[in-house]
PDB file of C-alpha atoms in Angstrom:
ATOM      1  CA  MET A   1      -0.179  -0.202   0.147  1.00 56.00           C
ATOM      2  CA  ALA A   2       1.270   3.273  -0.802  1.00 58.00           C
ATOM      3  CA  PRO A   3       1.352   6.160   1.435  1.00 62.00           C
ATOM      4  CA  ARG A   4      -0.714   8.949   1.789  1.00 59.00           C
ATOM      5  CA  THR A   5       0.735  12.030  -0.230  1.00 67.00           C
ATOM      6  CA  ARG A   6      -2.494  14.555   0.635  1.00 68.00           C
ATOM      7  CA  PRO A   7      -3.681  15.586   3.901  1.00 66.00           C
ATOM      8  CA  PRO A   8      -7.311  14.264   4.122  1.00 62.00           C
ATOM      9  CA  PRO A   9      -9.995  17.116   2.935  1.00 62.00           C
ATOM     10  CA  VAL A  10     -11.098  19.783   5.559  1.00 56.00           C
ATOM     11  CA  PRO A  11     -14.659  19.564   5.889  1.00 54.00           C
ATOM     12  CA  ARG A  12     -16.873  23.007   5.148  1.00 52.00           C
ATOM     13  CA  ARG A  13     -18.081  24.739   7.783  1.00 53.00           C
ATOM     14  CA  THR A  14     -22.059  25.417   7.375  1.00 55.00           C
ATOM     15  CA  VAL A  15     -23.310  28.549   9.143  1.00 57.00           C
ATOM     16  CA  PRO A  16     -26.690  28.429  10.510  1.00 60.00           C
ATOM     17  CA  ALA A  17     -29.649  30.446   8.826  1.00 62.00           C
ATOM     18  CA  GLY A  18     -30.550  32.297  12.285  1.00 69.00           C
ATOM     19  CA  ARG A  19     -26.797  33.530  12.560  1.00 73.00           C
ATOM     20  CA  LEU A  20     -27.289  35.525   9.326  1.00 70.00           C
ATOM     21  CA  LEU A  21     -31.178  36.620  10.899  1.00 72.00           C
ATOM     22  CA  HIS A  22     -29.814  37.165  14.654  1.00 74.00           C
ATOM     23  CA  GLY A  23     -26.523  37.374  14.934  1.00 79.00           C
ATOM     24  CA  ALA A  24     -23.771  35.786  17.010  1.00 81.00           C
ATOM     25  CA  GLU A  25     -24.371  34.746  20.752  1.00 82.00           C
ATOM     26  CA  THR A  26     -22.715  36.744  23.495  1.00 85.00           C
ATOM     27  CA  GLY A  27     -23.416  34.649  26.357  1.00 87.00           C
ATOM     28  CA  LEU A  28     -25.419  37.203  28.376  1.00 90.00           C
ATOM     29  CA  ILE A  29     -28.390  36.382  29.538  1.00 92.00           C
ATOM     30  CA  ARG A  30     -31.049  38.915  30.628  1.00 93.00           C
ATOM     31  CA  ARG A  31     -34.065  38.806  32.856  1.00 95.00           C
ATOM     32  CA  LEU A  32     -37.088  41.022  31.742  1.00 93.00           C
ATOM     33  CA  PRO A  33     -39.072  42.896  34.225  1.00 95.00           C
ATOM     34  CA  HIS A  34     -42.090  40.391  33.529  1.00 94.00           C
ATOM     35  CA  GLY A  35     -39.867  37.341  34.390  1.00 93.00           C
ATOM     36  CA  GLU A  36     -38.767  36.492  31.310  1.00 94.00           C
ATOM     37  CA  TYR A  37     -35.144  35.485  30.224  1.00 94.00           C
ATOM     38  CA  VAL A  38     -33.891  36.209  26.976  1.00 91.00           C
ATOM     39  CA  GLU A  39     -30.208  35.615  25.601  1.00 89.00           C
ATOM     40  CA  VAL A  40     -28.550  39.149  23.904  1.00 89.00           C
ATOM     41  CA  HIS A  41     -27.605  38.570  20.415  1.00 86.00           C
ATOM     42  CA  ARG A  42     -24.665  40.807  18.859  1.00 87.00           C
ATOM     43  CA  PRO A  43     -26.050  41.602  15.309  1.00 85.00           C
ATOM     44  CA  PRO A  44     -23.591  40.907  12.542  1.00 82.00           C
ATOM     45  CA  ASP A  45     -21.690  43.846  10.806  1.00 83.00           C
ATOM     46  CA  ALA A  46     -21.975  44.673   7.360  1.00 82.00           C
ATOM     47  CA  ALA A  47     -18.827  42.624   6.290  1.00 82.00           C
ATOM     48  CA  GLN A  48     -19.885  39.530   7.900  1.00 78.00           C
ATOM     49  CA  ARG A  49     -23.504  39.894   6.540  1.00 75.00           C
ATOM     50  CA  HIS A  50     -22.206  40.365   3.318  1.00 75.00           C
ATOM     51  CA  VAL A  51     -20.608  37.057   3.620  1.00 75.00           C
ATOM     52  CA  LEU A  52     -23.065  34.792   5.521  1.00 72.00           C
ATOM     53  CA  GLY A  53     -25.756  35.764   3.115  1.00 71.00           C
ATOM     54  CA  SER A  54     -23.721  36.143  -0.537  1.00 71.00           C
ATOM     55  CA  HIS A  55     -24.638  32.497  -1.525  1.00 68.00           C
ATOM     56  CA  GLU A  56     -26.893  31.428  -4.494  1.00 73.00           C
ATOM     57  CA  GLN A  57     -30.493  30.226  -3.553  1.00 74.00           C
ATOM     58  CA  TYR A  58     -31.327  26.830  -5.174  1.00 79.00           C
ATOM     59  CA  ARG A  59     -34.590  26.124  -6.764  1.00 82.00           C
ATOM     60  CA  PRO A  60     -36.458  23.122  -7.468  1.00 85.00           C
ATOM     61  CA  LEU A  61     -36.689  21.362 -10.500  1.00 82.00           C
ATOM     62  CA  ASP A  62     -39.512  22.661 -12.899  1.00 82.00           C
ATOM     63  CA  PRO A  63     -41.423  19.758 -13.637  1.00 77.00           C
ATOM     64  CA  GLY A  64     -42.356  21.406 -17.121  1.00 74.00           C
ATOM     65  CA  PRO A  65     -45.413  20.151 -19.671  1.00 68.00           C
ATOM     66  CA  GLY A  66     -44.787  16.634 -19.143  1.00 64.00           C
ATOM     67  CA  PRO A  67     -42.743  14.141 -21.471  1.00 65.00           C
ATOM     68  CA  GLY A  68     -43.603  13.472 -24.958  1.00 66.00           C
ATOM     69  CA  GLY A  69     -45.752  11.164 -26.658  1.00 63.00           C
ATOM     70  CA  ASP A  70     -44.928   7.723 -27.488  1.00 62.00           C
ATOM     71  CA  ALA A  71     -45.105   6.146 -31.030  1.00 65.00           C
ATOM     72  CA  ASN A  72     -48.361   6.001 -31.616  1.00 66.00           C
ATOM     73  CA  GLY A  73     -49.085   9.908 -30.496  1.00 63.00           C
ATOM     74  CA  LEU A  74     -50.167   8.730 -26.750  1.00 63.00           C
ATOM     75  CA  PRO A  75     -48.741  10.748 -23.980  1.00 66.00           C
ATOM     76  CA  ARG A  76     -46.849   9.059 -21.555  1.00 70.00           C
ATOM     77  CA  GLY A  77     -46.142   9.348 -17.966  1.00 76.00           C
ATOM     78  CA  ARG A  78     -43.659  10.265 -16.029  1.00 80.00           C
ATOM     79  CA  THR A  79     -41.012   6.978 -15.001  1.00 84.00           C
ATOM     80  CA  ARG A  80     -40.617   6.468 -11.440  1.00 88.00           C
ATOM     81  CA  ARG A  81     -36.915   7.822 -11.345  1.00 90.00           C
ATOM     82  CA  GLU A  82     -38.603  11.234 -12.625  1.00 87.00           C
ATOM     83  CA  ARG A  83     -40.703  11.186 -10.182  1.00 87.00           C
ATOM     84  CA  LEU A  84     -38.606  10.569  -7.676  1.00 92.00           C
ATOM     85  CA  ARG A  85     -36.176  13.386  -8.910  1.00 90.00           C
ATOM     86  CA  LEU A  86     -38.935  15.943  -8.646  1.00 89.00           C
ATOM     87  CA  ARG A  87     -40.348  15.278  -5.110  1.00 90.00           C
ATOM     88  CA  LEU A  88     -36.379  15.313  -3.770  1.00 90.00           C
ATOM     89  CA  SER A  89     -35.405  18.756  -5.690  1.00 89.00           C
ATOM     90  CA  HIS A  90     -38.876  19.794  -4.079  1.00 88.00           C
ATOM     91  CA  ALA A  91     -37.992  18.755  -0.634  1.00 88.00           C
ATOM     92  CA  LEU A  92     -34.367  19.718  -0.861  1.00 85.00           C
ATOM     93  CA  TYR A  93     -34.878  23.164  -2.463  1.00 84.00           C
ATOM     94  CA  GLY A  94     -38.749  23.948  -2.355  1.00 83.00           C
ATOM     95  CA  PRO A  95     -39.583  27.042  -0.224  1.00 79.00           C
ATOM     96  CA  SER A  96     -39.541  25.580   3.492  1.00 75.00           C
ATOM     97  CA  SER A  97     -35.891  25.153   2.494  1.00 74.00           C
ATOM     98  CA  GLN A  98     -34.516  28.356   1.458  1.00 72.00           C
ATOM     99  CA  VAL A  99     -32.818  30.845   3.780  1.00 67.00           C
ATOM    100  CA  ALA A 100     -34.263  34.226   3.989  1.00 65.00           C
ATOM    101  CA  LYS A 101     -32.347  37.046   3.862  1.00 65.00           C
ATOM    102  CA  PRO A 102     -32.287  39.754   6.348  1.00 58.00           C
ATOM    103  CA  THR A 103     -34.315  42.985   6.069  1.00 59.00           C
ATOM    104  CA  GLU A 104     -33.512  46.129   7.421  1.00 52.00           C
ATOM    105  CA  GLU A 105     -35.870  46.951  10.620  1.00 48.00           C
TER     106      GLU A 105
END
């Protein structure tokens, strides 16, 4: 067995969506006058907002009008593979998986 010449790949660090919207945790816990405890967050500065928010929002596959017809002119249905691919695409890249961009408040 030949020795390994390259180091193992470094896993990419993913940033949770909440960090862009709510900021970084400061570790400070405050008690409000009515008894509720909240954690204080530090909002990201402009450079951090740019880095955290500058990613491409993927879109699910467009199902389109459907597959073409067969030799007799009859429309054929989608195969199991096509239906599975469309469902997975919608589950992974649909509206519920999109990270909202922060808005000025």
